[in-house]
């Protein structure tokens, strides 16, 4: 619909009163997604109630793509573009790379890599059935999304053949979840947020599993925080992977890059 300036001002005022920092921008976006006033009222009501904007409109802008986001599914973060950028660079060195996206959520990471490199053989997994359904819609024709715990659902034929294994596993310490913004803690699944006592529980499990899946010279990439990067890196090194920490100032994203020995890739 095309609201009048006065109607947009009224919507923005409701959003600002609810704590939305970018109220005017959100008002324009919600109005653009609504075919009529009744629908706009519903969308604004959902946003005012604290639902993430991306879940309300049904999509997120991520790495130059429009990624579908279903209600209750983890919303792709801008900082995760650091993980994508590194994965895209590494995949560029392999013809028709085999890529795995663990804890895929919407499938945004794998989708971005596959879009950058046509011919990518892509597998994505998540334990949350709602996320897997969302990822399947996003990856239609580009990859396979499977439901299960971390690497458990991956086909055995991928062992020793994965060129890039990217993981945006949860890394919020359990006691810190209560301090997260309400739109995250109340509207995203706990399983996508809770990283255990120190936030590195899932990273340790990923690091333990990764060497069995990686091809010689293949890379494991784990998104983490600056505070947890050393612990995440140590988990990778404990399983024989050559490891370094990279930080992308542009999106404030931190990635642990771990390489299996063999091959010639860097």
PDB file of C-alpha atoms in Angstrom:
ATOM      1  CA  UNK A   1       0.000   0.000   0.000  1.00  0.00           C
ATOM      2  CA  UNK A   2       1.005   3.630  -0.343  1.00  0.00           C
ATOM      3  CA  UNK A   3       0.224   5.387   2.942  1.00  0.00           C
ATOM      4  CA  UNK A   4      -0.053   9.140   3.254  1.00  0.00           C
ATOM      5  CA  UNK A   5       2.790  10.980   4.987  1.00  0.00           C
ATOM      6  CA  UNK A   6       0.532  11.460   8.009  1.00  0.00           C
ATOM      7  CA  UNK A   7      -0.177   7.722   8.184  1.00  0.00           C
ATOM      8  CA  UNK A   8       3.548   6.934   8.035  1.00  0.00           C
ATOM      9  CA  UNK A   9       4.219   9.412  10.830  1.00  0.00           C
ATOM     10  CA  UNK A  10       1.553   7.722  12.949  1.00  0.00           C
ATOM     11  CA  UNK A  11       3.039   4.264  12.332  1.00  0.00           C
ATOM     12  CA  UNK A  12       6.533   5.518  13.136  1.00  0.00           C
ATOM     13  CA  UNK A  13       5.262   7.050  16.369  1.00  0.00           C
ATOM     14  CA  UNK A  14       3.812   3.684  17.451  1.00  0.00           C
ATOM     15  CA  UNK A  15       7.064   1.939  16.650  1.00  0.00           C
ATOM     16  CA  UNK A  16       9.192   4.529  18.414  1.00  0.00           C
ATOM     17  CA  UNK A  17       7.038   4.296  21.522  1.00  0.00           C
ATOM     18  CA  UNK A  18       7.662   0.537  21.497  1.00  0.00           C
ATOM     19  CA  UNK A  19      11.417   1.123  21.468  1.00  0.00           C
ATOM     20  CA  UNK A  20      12.221   0.743  17.760  1.00  0.00           C
ATOM     21  CA  UNK A  21      15.335   2.845  17.119  1.00  0.00           C
ATOM     22  CA  UNK A  22      14.857   3.102  13.345  1.00  0.00           C
ATOM     23  CA  UNK A  23      11.124   3.767  13.542  1.00  0.00           C
ATOM     24  CA  UNK A  24      10.779   5.764  10.319  1.00  0.00           C
ATOM     25  CA  UNK A  25      12.668   3.195   8.247  1.00  0.00           C
ATOM     26  CA  UNK A  26      10.679   0.342   9.748  1.00  0.00           C
ATOM     27  CA  UNK A  27       7.399   2.158   9.147  1.00  0.00           C
ATOM     28  CA  UNK A  28       8.224   2.565   5.465  1.00  0.00           C
ATOM     29  CA  UNK A  29       9.277  -1.083   5.162  1.00  0.00           C
ATOM     30  CA  UNK A  30       6.153  -2.411   6.875  1.00  0.00           C
ATOM     31  CA  UNK A  31       3.940  -0.213   4.715  1.00  0.00           C
ATOM     32  CA  UNK A  32       5.706  -1.489   1.606  1.00  0.00           C
ATOM     33  CA  UNK A  33       4.987  -5.093   2.606  1.00  0.00           C
ATOM     34  CA  UNK A  34       1.300  -4.540   3.420  1.00  0.00           C
ATOM     35  CA  UNK A  35      -1.277  -4.700   0.626  1.00  0.00           C
ATOM     36  CA  UNK A  36      -3.889  -2.824   2.686  1.00  0.00           C
ATOM     37  CA  UNK A  37      -4.457  -0.946   5.935  1.00  0.00           C
ATOM     38  CA  UNK A  38      -5.776  -3.979   7.803  1.00  0.00           C
ATOM     39  CA  UNK A  39      -2.630  -5.964   7.022  1.00  0.00           C
ATOM     40  CA  UNK A  40      -0.429  -3.026   7.979  1.00  0.00           C
ATOM     41  CA  UNK A  41      -2.179  -2.814  11.343  1.00  0.00           C
ATOM     42  CA  UNK A  42      -1.446  -6.502  11.942  1.00  0.00           C
ATOM     43  CA  UNK A  43       2.207  -6.174  10.957  1.00  0.00           C
ATOM     44  CA  UNK A  44       2.738  -3.098  13.097  1.00  0.00           C
ATOM     45  CA  UNK A  45       1.025  -4.832  16.015  1.00  0.00           C
ATOM     46  CA  UNK A  46       3.411  -7.777  15.732  1.00  0.00           C
ATOM     47  CA  UNK A  47       6.431  -5.493  15.638  1.00  0.00           C
ATOM     48  CA  UNK A  48       5.195  -3.409  18.569  1.00  0.00           C
ATOM     49  CA  UNK A  49       4.747  -6.649  20.521  1.00  0.00           C
ATOM     50  CA  UNK A  50       8.478  -7.287  20.087  1.00  0.00           C
ATOM     51  CA  UNK A  51       8.656  -9.713  17.183  1.00  0.00           C
ATOM     52  CA  UNK A  52      11.825  -9.230  15.090  1.00  0.00           C
ATOM     53  CA  UNK A  53      11.229  -7.070  12.041  1.00  0.00           C
ATOM     54  CA  UNK A  54      12.587  -9.789   9.746  1.00  0.00           C
ATOM     55  CA  UNK A  55      10.081 -12.328  11.049  1.00  0.00           C
ATOM     56  CA  UNK A  56       7.265  -9.808  10.665  1.00  0.00           C
ATOM     57  CA  UNK A  57       8.010  -8.970   7.017  1.00  0.00           C
ATOM     58  CA  UNK A  58       9.153 -12.527   6.241  1.00  0.00           C
ATOM     59  CA  UNK A  59      12.652 -11.784   4.967  1.00  0.00           C
ATOM     60  CA  UNK A  60      16.065 -10.408   5.876  1.00  0.00           C
ATOM     61  CA  UNK A  61      18.635  -8.550   3.798  1.00  0.00           C
ATOM     62  CA  UNK A  62      21.854 -10.555   4.130  1.00  0.00           C
ATOM     63  CA  UNK A  63      25.067 -10.540   2.111  1.00  0.00           C
ATOM     64  CA  UNK A  64      23.292  -8.865  -0.797  1.00  0.00           C
ATOM     65  CA  UNK A  65      20.477 -11.426  -0.780  1.00  0.00           C
ATOM     66  CA  UNK A  66      16.855 -11.439   0.310  1.00  0.00           C
ATOM     67  CA  UNK A  67      16.568 -14.420   2.660  1.00  0.00           C
ATOM     68  CA  UNK A  68      13.186 -15.752   3.746  1.00  0.00           C
ATOM     69  CA  UNK A  69      12.722 -15.765   7.533  1.00  0.00           C
ATOM     70  CA  UNK A  70       9.827 -17.678   9.107  1.00  0.00           C
ATOM     71  CA  UNK A  71       8.327 -16.833  12.528  1.00  0.00           C
ATOM     72  CA  UNK A  72      10.317 -18.451  15.310  1.00  0.00           C
ATOM     73  CA  UNK A  73      13.435 -18.976  13.193  1.00  0.00           C
ATOM     74  CA  UNK A  74      16.811 -17.443  14.051  1.00  0.00           C
ATOM     75  CA  UNK A  75      17.321 -14.176  12.164  1.00  0.00           C
ATOM     76  CA  UNK A  76      20.596 -13.846  10.167  1.00  0.00           C
ATOM     77  CA  UNK A  77      22.909 -11.261  11.763  1.00  0.00           C
ATOM     78  CA  UNK A  78      24.956  -8.722   9.833  1.00  0.00           C
ATOM     79  CA  UNK A  79      28.141  -9.880  11.587  1.00  0.00           C
ATOM     80  CA  UNK A  80      27.727 -13.343  10.085  1.00  0.00           C
ATOM     81  CA  UNK A  81      28.719 -11.835   6.755  1.00  0.00           C
ATOM     82  CA  UNK A  82      32.299 -12.198   8.039  1.00  0.00           C
ATOM     83  CA  UNK A  83      31.777 -15.971   8.036  1.00  0.00           C
ATOM     84  CA  UNK A  84      30.272 -15.799   4.550  1.00  0.00           C
ATOM     85  CA  UNK A  85      33.083 -13.700   3.128  1.00  0.00           C
ATOM     86  CA  UNK A  86      35.726 -16.122   4.338  1.00  0.00           C
ATOM     87  CA  UNK A  87      33.744 -19.134   3.111  1.00  0.00           C
ATOM     88  CA  UNK A  88      33.294 -17.551  -0.328  1.00  0.00           C
ATOM     89  CA  UNK A  89      37.033 -16.832  -0.629  1.00  0.00           C
ATOM     90  CA  UNK A  90      38.004 -20.356   0.352  1.00  0.00           C
ATOM     91  CA  UNK A  91      35.412 -21.982  -1.903  1.00  0.00           C
ATOM     92  CA  UNK A  92      36.724 -19.952  -4.829  1.00  0.00           C
ATOM     93  CA  UNK A  93      39.894 -22.033  -4.795  1.00  0.00           C
ATOM     94  CA  UNK A  94      38.064 -25.310  -5.467  1.00  0.00           C
ATOM     95  CA  UNK A  95      36.149 -26.279  -8.635  1.00  0.00           C
ATOM     96  CA  UNK A  96      32.602 -27.236  -7.630  1.00  0.00           C
ATOM     97  CA  UNK A  97      33.357 -27.086  -3.908  1.00  0.00           C
ATOM     98  CA  UNK A  98      31.587 -29.249  -1.346  1.00  0.00           C
ATOM     99  CA  UNK A  99      30.272 -26.980   1.391  1.00  0.00           C
ATOM    100  CA  UNK A 100      28.487 -27.774   4.657  1.00  0.00           C
ATOM    101  CA  UNK A 101      26.493 -25.194   6.634  1.00  0.00           C
ATOM    102  CA  UNK A 102      26.020 -26.461  10.218  1.00  0.00           C
ATOM    103  CA  UNK A 103      23.386 -24.878  12.490  1.00  0.00           C
ATOM    104  CA  UNK A 104      22.082 -23.337   9.286  1.00  0.00           C
ATOM    105  CA  UNK A 105      18.957 -21.572  10.555  1.00  0.00           C
ATOM    106  CA  UNK A 106      17.450 -19.996   7.452  1.00  0.00           C
ATOM    107  CA  UNK A 107      20.287 -21.421   5.354  1.00  0.00           C
ATOM    108  CA  UNK A 108      21.620 -17.914   4.743  1.00  0.00           C
ATOM    109  CA  UNK A 109      25.321 -18.789   4.952  1.00  0.00           C
ATOM    110  CA  UNK A 110      25.127 -21.721   2.565  1.00  0.00           C
ATOM    111  CA  UNK A 111      22.836 -19.777   0.252  1.00  0.00           C
ATOM    112  CA  UNK A 112      25.319 -16.905  -0.006  1.00  0.00           C
ATOM    113  CA  UNK A 113      28.190 -19.270  -0.823  1.00  0.00           C
ATOM    114  CA  UNK A 114      26.147 -21.179  -3.402  1.00  0.00           C
ATOM    115  CA  UNK A 115      25.029 -17.944  -5.068  1.00  0.00           C
ATOM    116  CA  UNK A 116      28.632 -16.779  -5.262  1.00  0.00           C
ATOM    117  CA  UNK A 117      29.829 -20.094  -6.699  1.00  0.00           C
ATOM    118  CA  UNK A 118      27.366 -21.851  -9.029  1.00  0.00           C
ATOM    119  CA  UNK A 119      28.016 -25.575  -8.982  1.00  0.00           C
ATOM    120  CA  UNK A 120      28.648 -25.678  -5.232  1.00  0.00           C
ATOM    121  CA  UNK A 121      27.592 -28.973  -3.668  1.00  0.00           C
ATOM    122  CA  UNK A 122      25.837 -27.717  -0.565  1.00  0.00           C
ATOM    123  CA  UNK A 123      24.521 -29.478   2.529  1.00  0.00           C
ATOM    124  CA  UNK A 124      22.893 -27.667   5.449  1.00  0.00           C
ATOM    125  CA  UNK A 125      21.763 -28.993   8.822  1.00  0.00           C
ATOM    126  CA  UNK A 126      19.832 -27.724  11.811  1.00  0.00           C
ATOM    127  CA  UNK A 127      18.219 -29.371  14.821  1.00  0.00           C
ATOM    128  CA  UNK A 128      15.136 -27.116  14.647  1.00  0.00           C
ATOM    129  CA  UNK A 129      12.454 -28.380  12.221  1.00  0.00           C
ATOM    130  CA  UNK A 130      11.128 -24.855  11.606  1.00  0.00           C
ATOM    131  CA  UNK A 131      14.604 -23.711  10.597  1.00  0.00           C
ATOM    132  CA  UNK A 132      15.076 -26.685   8.287  1.00  0.00           C
ATOM    133  CA  UNK A 133      11.764 -25.956   6.553  1.00  0.00           C
ATOM    134  CA  UNK A 134      12.852 -22.347   6.080  1.00  0.00           C
ATOM    135  CA  UNK A 135      16.294 -23.385   4.799  1.00  0.00           C
ATOM    136  CA  UNK A 136      14.754 -25.803   2.307  1.00  0.00           C
ATOM    137  CA  UNK A 137      12.674 -22.976   0.864  1.00  0.00           C
ATOM    138  CA  UNK A 138      15.709 -20.689   0.612  1.00  0.00           C
ATOM    139  CA  UNK A 139      17.996 -23.360  -0.842  1.00  0.00           C
ATOM    140  CA  UNK A 140      15.495 -24.683  -3.373  1.00  0.00           C
ATOM    141  CA  UNK A 141      17.586 -26.165  -6.173  1.00  0.00           C
ATOM    142  CA  UNK A 142      20.881 -25.021  -4.642  1.00  0.00           C
ATOM    143  CA  UNK A 143      21.439 -27.430  -1.764  1.00  0.00           C
ATOM    144  CA  UNK A 144      20.016 -30.013   0.611  1.00  0.00           C
ATOM    145  CA  UNK A 145      18.808 -29.131   4.110  1.00  0.00           C
ATOM    146  CA  UNK A 146      18.596 -31.910   6.693  1.00  0.00           C
ATOM    147  CA  UNK A 147      17.215 -31.990  10.224  1.00  0.00           C
ATOM    148  CA  UNK A 148      19.424 -33.283  12.998  1.00  0.00           C
ATOM    149  CA  UNK A 149      22.018 -32.491  15.632  1.00  0.00           C
ATOM    150  CA  UNK A 150      25.107 -30.838  14.111  1.00  0.00           C
ATOM    151  CA  UNK A 151      26.756 -33.303  11.685  1.00  0.00           C
ATOM    152  CA  UNK A 152      24.556 -36.294  12.577  1.00  0.00           C
ATOM    153  CA  UNK A 153      22.297 -36.111   9.493  1.00  0.00           C
ATOM    154  CA  UNK A 154      25.103 -35.679   6.951  1.00  0.00           C
ATOM    155  CA  UNK A 155      25.465 -38.567   4.498  1.00  0.00           C
ATOM    156  CA  UNK A 156      28.452 -40.801   5.204  1.00  0.00           C
ATOM    157  CA  UNK A 157      29.656 -40.311   1.630  1.00  0.00           C
ATOM    158  CA  UNK A 158      30.741 -36.765   2.513  1.00  0.00           C
ATOM    159  CA  UNK A 159      33.386 -37.970   4.981  1.00  0.00           C
ATOM    160  CA  UNK A 160      36.793 -36.697   3.984  1.00  0.00           C
ATOM    161  CA  UNK A 161      35.356 -34.693   1.074  1.00  0.00           C
ATOM    162  CA  UNK A 162      34.146 -31.376   2.537  1.00  0.00           C
ATOM    163  CA  UNK A 163      36.084 -28.343   1.317  1.00  0.00           C
ATOM    164  CA  UNK A 164      34.451 -25.742   3.565  1.00  0.00           C
ATOM    165  CA  UNK A 165      32.520 -26.519   6.739  1.00  0.00           C
ATOM    166  CA  UNK A 166      30.914 -23.350   8.114  1.00  0.00           C
ATOM    167  CA  UNK A 167      29.258 -23.292  11.525  1.00  0.00           C
ATOM    168  CA  UNK A 168      27.258 -20.481  13.079  1.00  0.00           C
ATOM    169  CA  UNK A 169      26.605 -22.551  16.195  1.00  0.00           C
ATOM    170  CA  UNK A 170      25.114 -20.748  19.215  1.00  0.00           C
ATOM    171  CA  UNK A 171      27.718 -19.106  21.427  1.00  0.00           C
ATOM    172  CA  UNK A 172      25.780 -17.071  23.998  1.00  0.00           C
ATOM    173  CA  UNK A 173      26.623 -18.297  27.516  1.00  0.00           C
ATOM    174  CA  UNK A 174      23.532 -19.709  29.196  1.00  0.00           C
ATOM    175  CA  UNK A 175      23.456 -17.088  31.955  1.00  0.00           C
ATOM    176  CA  UNK A 176      23.656 -14.259  29.403  1.00  0.00           C
ATOM    177  CA  UNK A 177      20.520 -15.214  27.477  1.00  0.00           C
ATOM    178  CA  UNK A 178      18.310 -13.403  29.971  1.00  0.00           C
ATOM    179  CA  UNK A 179      20.154 -10.183  29.106  1.00  0.00           C
ATOM    180  CA  UNK A 180      19.626 -10.461  25.357  1.00  0.00           C
ATOM    181  CA  UNK A 181      17.152  -8.123  23.606  1.00  0.00           C
ATOM    182  CA  UNK A 182      13.570  -9.379  24.033  1.00  0.00           C
ATOM    183  CA  UNK A 183      13.119  -9.809  20.278  1.00  0.00           C
ATOM    184  CA  UNK A 184      15.852 -12.457  20.356  1.00  0.00           C
ATOM    185  CA  UNK A 185      15.219 -14.244  23.646  1.00  0.00           C
ATOM    186  CA  UNK A 186      11.432 -14.251  23.250  1.00  0.00           C
ATOM    187  CA  UNK A 187      11.086 -14.926  19.529  1.00  0.00           C
ATOM    188  CA  UNK A 188      14.066 -17.051  18.509  1.00  0.00           C
ATOM    189  CA  UNK A 189      14.510 -20.677  19.604  1.00  0.00           C
ATOM    190  CA  UNK A 190      16.642 -21.229  22.697  1.00  0.00           C
ATOM    191  CA  UNK A 191      18.512 -23.975  20.853  1.00  0.00           C
ATOM    192  CA  UNK A 192      19.787 -21.313  18.422  1.00  0.00           C
ATOM    193  CA  UNK A 193      21.085 -19.091  21.223  1.00  0.00           C
ATOM    194  CA  UNK A 194      22.372 -21.209  24.109  1.00  0.00           C
ATOM    195  CA  UNK A 195      26.064 -22.070  23.805  1.00  0.00           C
ATOM    196  CA  UNK A 196      26.405 -23.630  27.256  1.00  0.00           C
ATOM    197  CA  UNK A 197      28.183 -22.421  30.380  1.00  0.00           C
ATOM    198  CA  UNK A 198      30.948 -20.516  28.568  1.00  0.00           C
ATOM    199  CA  UNK A 199      29.280 -20.317  25.157  1.00  0.00           C
ATOM    200  CA  UNK A 200      31.756 -22.709  23.563  1.00  0.00           C
ATOM    201  CA  UNK A 201      30.071 -26.079  24.171  1.00  0.00           C
ATOM    202  CA  UNK A 202      28.816 -26.410  20.590  1.00  0.00           C
ATOM    203  CA  UNK A 203      32.107 -25.152  19.174  1.00  0.00           C
ATOM    204  CA  UNK A 204      33.951 -27.946  20.969  1.00  0.00           C
ATOM    205  CA  UNK A 205      31.601 -30.520  19.480  1.00  0.00           C
ATOM    206  CA  UNK A 206      31.946 -29.043  15.989  1.00  0.00           C
ATOM    207  CA  UNK A 207      35.741 -28.983  16.299  1.00  0.00           C
ATOM    208  CA  UNK A 208      35.771 -32.639  17.371  1.00  0.00           C
ATOM    209  CA  UNK A 209      33.608 -33.732  14.458  1.00  0.00           C
ATOM    210  CA  UNK A 210      35.110 -31.574  11.704  1.00  0.00           C
ATOM    211  CA  UNK A 211      38.363 -33.463  10.922  1.00  0.00           C
ATOM    212  CA  UNK A 212      36.402 -36.543   9.894  1.00  0.00           C
ATOM    213  CA  UNK A 213      34.435 -34.566   7.306  1.00  0.00           C
ATOM    214  CA  UNK A 214      37.091 -32.234   5.920  1.00  0.00           C
ATOM    215  CA  UNK A 215      39.028 -33.020   2.765  1.00  0.00           C
ATOM    216  CA  UNK A 216      42.816 -32.665   2.994  1.00  0.00           C
ATOM    217  CA  UNK A 217      43.420 -28.920   3.044  1.00  0.00           C
ATOM    218  CA  UNK A 218      39.744 -28.299   3.813  1.00  0.00           C
ATOM    219  CA  UNK A 219      38.648 -25.590   6.220  1.00  0.00           C
ATOM    220  CA  UNK A 220      36.394 -25.340   9.253  1.00  0.00           C
ATOM    221  CA  UNK A 221      34.990 -21.850   9.879  1.00  0.00           C
ATOM    222  CA  UNK A 222      33.267 -21.045  13.174  1.00  0.00           C
ATOM    223  CA  UNK A 223      31.647 -17.721  13.995  1.00  0.00           C
ATOM    224  CA  UNK A 224      32.484 -16.671  17.541  1.00  0.00           C
ATOM    225  CA  UNK A 225      33.029 -13.538  19.626  1.00  0.00           C
ATOM    226  CA  UNK A 226      36.241 -11.718  20.456  1.00  0.00           C
ATOM    227  CA  UNK A 227      35.825 -12.820  24.073  1.00  0.00           C
ATOM    228  CA  UNK A 228      35.491 -16.495  23.140  1.00  0.00           C
ATOM    229  CA  UNK A 229      37.765 -16.693  20.118  1.00  0.00           C
ATOM    230  CA  UNK A 230      40.736 -18.104  22.046  1.00  0.00           C
ATOM    231  CA  UNK A 231      38.633 -20.901  23.551  1.00  0.00           C
ATOM    232  CA  UNK A 232      37.087 -21.704  20.172  1.00  0.00           C
ATOM    233  CA  UNK A 233      40.510 -21.748  18.527  1.00  0.00           C
ATOM    234  CA  UNK A 234      41.894 -23.982  21.270  1.00  0.00           C
ATOM    235  CA  UNK A 235      39.075 -26.452  20.665  1.00  0.00           C
ATOM    236  CA  UNK A 236      40.055 -26.654  16.981  1.00  0.00           C
ATOM    237  CA  UNK A 237      43.757 -26.975  17.720  1.00  0.00           C
ATOM    238  CA  UNK A 238      43.030 -29.799  20.161  1.00  0.00           C
ATOM    239  CA  UNK A 239      41.831 -31.850  17.193  1.00  0.00           C
ATOM    240  CA  UNK A 240      44.864 -31.274  15.005  1.00  0.00           C
ATOM    241  CA  UNK A 241      43.613 -28.325  12.958  1.00  0.00           C
ATOM    242  CA  UNK A 242      45.887 -25.390  12.098  1.00  0.00           C
ATOM    243  CA  UNK A 243      43.990 -22.408  13.423  1.00  0.00           C
ATOM    244  CA  UNK A 244      43.870 -18.624  13.309  1.00  0.00           C
ATOM    245  CA  UNK A 245      41.366 -15.976  14.377  1.00  0.00           C
ATOM    246  CA  UNK A 246      40.127 -13.336  11.934  1.00  0.00           C
ATOM    247  CA  UNK A 247      38.063 -10.244  12.711  1.00  0.00           C
ATOM    248  CA  UNK A 248      36.110  -8.290  10.107  1.00  0.00           C
ATOM    249  CA  UNK A 249      35.861  -4.686  11.295  1.00  0.00           C
ATOM    250  CA  UNK A 250      33.380  -3.847   8.551  1.00  0.00           C
ATOM    251  CA  UNK A 251      30.637  -6.017  10.108  1.00  0.00           C
ATOM    252  CA  UNK A 252      32.216  -6.562  13.558  1.00  0.00           C
ATOM    253  CA  UNK A 253      32.343 -10.297  12.981  1.00  0.00           C
ATOM    254  CA  UNK A 254      34.870 -12.779  14.383  1.00  0.00           C
ATOM    255  CA  UNK A 255      35.675 -16.102  12.727  1.00  0.00           C
ATOM    256  CA  UNK A 256      37.961 -18.933  13.740  1.00  0.00           C
ATOM    257  CA  UNK A 257      39.554 -20.390  10.591  1.00  0.00           C
ATOM    258  CA  UNK A 258      40.858 -23.935  11.051  1.00  0.00           C
ATOM    259  CA  UNK A 259      42.513 -26.041   8.359  1.00  0.00           C
ATOM    260  CA  UNK A 260      43.022 -29.773   8.035  1.00  0.00           C
ATOM    261  CA  UNK A 261      46.558 -30.640   6.976  1.00  0.00           C
ATOM    262  CA  UNK A 262      47.249 -31.729   3.406  1.00  0.00           C
ATOM    263  CA  UNK A 263      46.304 -30.140   0.113  1.00  0.00           C
ATOM    264  CA  UNK A 264      47.502 -26.742  -1.046  1.00  0.00           C
ATOM    265  CA  UNK A 265      44.696 -24.403  -0.088  1.00  0.00           C
ATOM    266  CA  UNK A 266      45.180 -21.421   2.212  1.00  0.00           C
TER     267      UNK A 266
END
